[in-house]
Amino acid sequence: MSCIQTIQDYGLRALGIGERLLPREDFTLCEQFTLIGSGMIWNVYFGLTALVFGFFFATALALGKASPRKILRKPSEWFIFVFRGSPLFIQFFFAYFLFLSLKSQSIYLDSLTSAWLGALIVLFFNTSAYSAEIFYGALQSIPKGEVEAADAYGLSGWKRFKRVVWPTMLRLAWPAYTNEAIFLFHATTLVYISGFPAFQQRGDSLYYASYFAAKTFNPFIPYPILAGYFILLTLIVISAYGLVNRRLNRHLPADRRQKIRLRPNLIR
Amino acid sequence: MRPPPKSHTIYSYCADPSQIEGLKWLSCYLTTGKHINLYWSVLTVLALLAITAPAALAFGFGGATAARSRIAPLRWIGKTYIAIVRGVPDIAFFLFFVIALDQGIEYLRHQALCPDWDQPIRQGNDFLVCQAAKMPLGNAPQWIHEVYGFGLAVVTFAIVFGAFAANVLFGAMRAVPHAQIETAEAYGMSPRQTFWRVVVPQMWVYALPGLGNLWMVLIKATPLLFLLGVEDIVYWARELGGTKTTRFTDYPHPDWRIWYFLALLIFYLVFTYVSEKVLDLLMQRLTRGQATTGGEAQRKAT
């Protein structure tokens, strides 16, 4: 079987399109590359969706935590503490069993137990909490002069937030937020090894990598392939965030711009 | 490590669980042999932390020292070790190292113990070594298998977290004011003396925030033991929480896994909360009298 044929058969296997049976023996390098790459679709889906939705929720949470009003501050603080203080792995398990018991209450909650929604909710809350802490830190370090200048121009409330506070907050938070995005993509590999079932063997890249490792007793091929894909994904994330970073910093002289520095990744 | 009590010895009224109710039932239920195993596995997690933390620190120290070595190959090794954990999900490392270490040990033993073995080790999808090279030996008792599995987990954790620690320590060593090193050189100290007498004693205050962060991360990584095949708290929570019928146990109950995982969640929250407070105290102690912004703030406050 030629490699093109394999890509046609298994390229979209993670979505359930193409050949139904996974290869069982005589695994070729092409098969491993294709299937693990196909699983990357899920990693990108989880990471991207959680990031986009999480961005807005994180902003709200950060504002809540910085609020002088207790009724807004306390819930935000607790939310951030719970999701940052416990392992994501346990959160996945807990959420899965929670959704499982909710499912028996109502048929409308049926899809909560499947990974595409249930795991996405957990990742969304998790990245919101981590990003909110970053945004909160940035809110605290907005230069006093900028807010005073905004006051002097007669800006207040929503206008002041939109034109002065928010852009500066993003600019200050962006290097740390880039790292958060990278860790989030790495964290998506936890989905299928914690509780959430892979329906009809449609899993993410780690799911297929461990499938090959378990079948061949040889970890030295599938895991480096997985690593290669993730290094590629990381580079894409860094360059995409770098473009945004350049735009956020465009009004500053070159030597005062904040550089994005990749820090070693950390488990949640 | 895990003495499994067969029947109830703690409370005498637990003899017939179907007759009792409420709190009394709960007190019996929570002290069954399998629950005792769950409590032991909490100790396993704590033991893992207690062993891994210093081991990872040692790996990190080695890695950081190698990365700033003057001998080029050593420097490359150290830098590669630190850099390789960037950009790759850690879970992949965990899954990879456990199999790789196991096969590596068996391969080395195979080379040493069975020199006249003529067949290839990788035959298609199998990894075959001679009987004498198996780790642990096929006829070894169960506890040796468990200790071996735990040992592999410790080494894996130490390698992965050692790389994180190496990165922190590498930064901390560079943060030691350069004038200090120049002064040491002016006193005629050799590079080795400068390193041990000037750099190492001073780097800790710069390393502590990073190492404290790493400790929190290490706590949150302990449930991954489950993936390494150790019967840890996640394993027992899944095992004990599942639906139990009267056929298999005296304590039938529906699916309670959600409550078990809620308990785990709270356990980790409390653990990280306490650690955070202790680290704050430690940092306050260490910054006292240091020429850093933290130390300066403390001086001004008093």
Coordinates of N, CA and C in Angstrom, one line a residue, chain A residues 108-206:
Chain A
Y108 N -31.1 16.1 27.4 CA -30.4 17.2 26.7 C -28.9 17.3 27.1
L109 N -28.6 16.7 28.2 CA -27.2 16.7 28.6 C -26.4 15.6 28.1
D110 N -26.9 14.9 27.1 CA -26.3 13.7 26.6 C -24.9 13.8 26.2
S111 N -24.6 14.9 25.4 CA -23.3 15.0 24.8 C -22.2 15.5 25.7
L112 N -22.6 15.8 27.0 CA -21.6 16.3 27.9 C -20.6 15.2 28.2
T113 N -21.0 13.9 28.1 CA -20.0 12.9 28.5 C -19.1 12.6 27.3
S114 N -19.4 13.1 26.1 CA -18.4 12.9 25.0 C -17.3 13.9 25.1
A115 N -16.2 13.5 24.6 CA -15.0 14.4 24.8 C -15.1 15.8 24.1
W116 N -15.7 15.8 22.9 CA -15.7 17.0 22.2 C -16.4 18.2 22.9
L117 N -17.4 17.9 23.8 CA -18.0 18.9 24.6 C -17.5 18.9 26.0
G118 N -17.5 17.7 26.7 CA -17.2 17.6 28.1 C -15.8 18.0 28.4
A119 N -14.8 17.5 27.7 CA -13.4 17.8 27.9 C -13.2 19.2 27.5
L120 N -13.9 19.7 26.5 CA -13.7 21.1 26.1 C -14.1 22.1 27.2
I121 N -15.2 21.7 27.9 CA -15.7 22.6 29.0 C -14.6 22.7 30.1
V122 N -14.0 21.5 30.4 CA -13.0 21.5 31.5 C -11.8 22.3 31.1
L123 N -11.4 22.1 29.8 CA -10.2 22.8 29.3 C -10.5 24.3 29.3
F124 N -11.7 24.7 28.9 CA -12.1 26.1 28.8 C -12.0 26.7 30.2
F125 N -12.6 26.1 31.2 CA -12.5 26.6 32.6 C -11.1 26.7 33.1
N126 N -10.3 25.6 32.7 CA -8.9 25.6 33.2 C -8.1 26.7 32.6
T127 N -8.2 26.8 31.3 CA -7.3 27.9 30.7 C -7.8 29.3 31.1
S128 N -9.2 29.4 31.3 CA -9.7 30.7 31.8 C -9.1 31.1 33.1
A129 N -9.0 30.1 34.1 CA -8.4 30.3 35.4 C -6.9 30.7 35.3
Y130 N -6.2 30.0 34.5 CA -4.7 30.3 34.4 C -4.5 31.6 33.7
S131 N -5.3 31.9 32.6 CA -5.1 33.2 31.9 C -5.6 34.3 32.8
A132 N -6.6 34.1 33.5 CA -7.2 35.1 34.4 C -6.1 35.6 35.4
E133 N -5.4 34.6 35.9 CA -4.3 35.0 36.9 C -3.2 35.8 36.2
I134 N -2.9 35.5 34.9 CA -1.9 36.3 34.1 C -2.5 37.7 33.9
F135 N -3.7 37.8 33.5 CA -4.3 39.1 33.2 C -4.4 39.9 34.4
Y136 N -4.8 39.2 35.6 CA -4.9 40.0 36.8 C -3.5 40.6 37.2
G137 N -2.4 39.8 37.0 CA -1.1 40.3 37.3 C -0.8 41.5 36.4
A138 N -1.2 41.4 35.1 CA -1.0 42.5 34.2 C -1.8 43.8 34.6
L139 N -3.1 43.5 35.0 CA -3.9 44.6 35.4 C -3.3 45.4 36.6
Q140 N -2.6 44.6 37.5 CA -2.0 45.2 38.7 C -0.8 46.1 38.3
S141 N -0.2 45.8 37.1 CA 1.1 46.5 36.8 C 0.9 47.5 35.7
I142 N -0.4 47.9 35.4 CA -0.6 48.9 34.5 C 0.0 50.2 35.0
P143 N 0.8 51.0 34.3 CA 1.4 52.2 34.8 C 0.3 53.2 35.3
K144 N 0.5 53.7 36.5 CA -0.5 54.6 37.0 C -0.7 55.8 36.1
G145 N 0.4 56.3 35.5 CA 0.3 57.5 34.6 C -0.8 57.3 33.5
E146 N -0.8 56.1 32.9 CA -1.7 55.9 31.8 C -3.2 56.0 32.2
V147 N -3.5 55.5 33.4 CA -4.9 55.6 33.9 C -5.2 57.0 34.2
E148 N -4.2 57.7 34.8 CA -4.4 59.1 35.2 C -4.6 60.0 33.9
A149 N -3.8 59.7 32.9 CA -4.0 60.4 31.6 C -5.4 60.2 31.1
A150 N -5.9 58.9 31.1 CA -7.2 58.6 30.6 C -8.2 59.5 31.4
D151 N -8.1 59.5 32.7 CA -9.0 60.4 33.5 C -8.9 61.8 33.1
A152 N -7.7 62.3 32.8 CA -7.5 63.7 32.5 C -8.2 64.0 31.1
Y153 N -8.3 63.0 30.2 CA -8.9 63.2 29.0 C -10.4 63.0 29.1
G154 N -10.9 62.8 30.3 CA -12.3 62.6 30.5 C -12.9 61.3 30.1
L155 N -12.0 60.3 30.0 CA -12.5 59.0 29.7 C -12.9 58.3 31.0
S156 N -14.0 57.5 30.9 CA -14.4 56.8 32.2 C -15.1 55.5 31.8
G157 N -15.2 54.7 32.8 CA -16.0 53.5 32.6 C -15.6 52.6 31.4
W158 N -16.5 52.2 30.6 CA -16.3 51.3 29.5 C -15.3 51.9 28.5
K159 N -15.4 53.2 28.2 CA -14.5 53.8 27.2 C -13.0 53.7 27.7
R160 N -12.8 54.0 29.0 CA -11.5 54.0 29.6 C -10.9 52.6 29.5
F161 N -11.8 51.7 29.8 CA -11.3 50.3 29.8 C -10.9 49.9 28.4
K162 N -11.8 50.2 27.4 CA -11.6 49.7 26.1 C -10.3 50.4 25.4
R163 N -10.2 51.6 25.7 CA -9.1 52.4 25.0 C -7.8 52.4 25.7
V164 N -7.8 52.3 27.0 CA -6.5 52.4 27.8 C -6.2 51.2 28.5
V165 N -7.1 50.7 29.4 CA -6.7 49.7 30.4 C -6.5 48.3 29.6
W166 N -7.5 48.0 28.8 CA -7.4 46.7 28.1 C -6.2 46.5 27.2
P167 N -6.0 47.4 26.3 CA -4.8 47.3 25.4 C -3.5 47.1 26.2
T168 N -3.3 47.9 27.3 CA -2.1 47.9 28.1 C -2.0 46.5 28.8
M169 N -3.2 46.1 29.4 CA -3.2 44.8 30.0 C -2.8 43.7 29.1
L170 N -3.3 43.7 27.9 CA -2.9 42.7 26.9 C -1.4 42.7 26.6
R171 N -1.0 44.0 26.4 CA 0.4 44.1 26.0 C 1.4 43.6 27.1
L172 N 1.0 43.9 28.4 CA 1.9 43.4 29.5 C 1.7 41.9 29.7
A173 N 0.5 41.3 29.4 CA 0.3 39.9 29.7 C 0.8 39.0 28.6
W174 N 1.0 39.6 27.4 CA 1.1 38.8 26.2 C 2.2 37.7 26.3
P175 N 3.5 38.0 26.7 CA 4.5 37.0 26.8 C 4.1 35.8 27.6
A176 N 3.5 36.1 28.8 CA 3.1 35.0 29.7 C 1.9 34.3 29.1
Y177 N 1.0 35.0 28.4 CA -0.1 34.4 27.8 C 0.3 33.4 26.7
T178 N 1.4 33.8 26.0 CA 1.9 32.9 24.9 C 2.3 31.5 25.5
N179 N 3.0 31.6 26.6 CA 3.4 30.3 27.3 C 2.1 29.5 27.7
E180 N 1.1 30.3 28.2 CA -0.1 29.6 28.7 C -0.7 28.9 27.5
A181 N -0.7 29.5 26.3 CA -1.3 28.9 25.1 C -0.6 27.6 24.8
I182 N 0.8 27.7 24.9 CA 1.6 26.5 24.6 C 1.2 25.3 25.5
F183 N 1.2 25.7 26.8 CA 0.9 24.6 27.8 C -0.5 24.1 27.6
L184 N -1.4 24.9 27.2 CA -2.8 24.4 27.0 C -2.8 23.4 25.9
F185 N -2.1 23.7 24.8 CA -2.0 22.7 23.7 C -1.4 21.4 24.2
H186 N -0.4 21.5 25.0 CA 0.2 20.2 25.6 C -0.8 19.5 26.5
A187 N -1.6 20.3 27.2 CA -2.5 19.7 28.2 C -3.7 19.0 27.5
T188 N -3.9 19.3 26.2 CA -5.0 18.6 25.5 C -4.7 17.1 25.3
T189 N -3.4 16.7 25.5 CA -3.1 15.3 25.3 C -3.7 14.5 26.5
L190 N -4.1 15.1 27.6 CA -4.6 14.4 28.7 C -6.0 13.9 28.5
V191 N -6.7 14.5 27.5 CA -8.2 14.2 27.4 C -8.5 12.8 27.4
Y192 N -7.9 12.0 26.5 CA -8.3 10.7 26.2 C -7.7 9.7 27.2
I193 N -6.7 10.0 27.9 CA -6.2 9.1 28.9 C -6.8 9.3 30.2
S194 N -7.6 10.3 30.4 CA -8.3 10.5 31.7 C -9.8 10.3 31.4
G195 N -10.4 9.2 31.8 CA -11.9 9.1 31.7 C -12.5 9.2 30.4
F196 N -12.4 10.3 29.7 CA -13.2 10.4 28.5 C -13.0 9.3 27.4
P197 N -14.0 8.6 27.0 CA -13.8 7.5 26.1 C -13.5 8.0 24.7
A198 N -12.7 7.3 23.9 CA -12.5 7.6 22.5 C -13.5 6.8 21.7
F199 N -14.6 7.4 21.3 CA -15.7 6.7 20.6 C -15.2 6.2 19.2
Q200 N -15.3 4.9 19.0 CA -14.9 4.2 17.8 C -13.4 4.5 17.5
Q201 N -12.6 4.5 18.5 CA -11.2 4.8 18.4 C -10.8 6.1 17.7
R202 N -11.7 7.1 17.8 CA -11.3 8.4 17.3 C -10.7 9.2 18.5
G203 N -9.4 9.2 18.5 CA -8.7 9.8 19.6 C -7.8 10.9 19.1
D204 N -7.0 11.4 20.1 CA -6.1 12.5 19.7 C -4.7 11.9 19.4
S205 N -3.7 12.7 19.2 CA -2.4 12.2 18.7 C -1.8 11.3 19.8
L206 N -1.9 11.6 21.1 CA -1.3 10.7 22.1 C -2.0 9.4 22.1

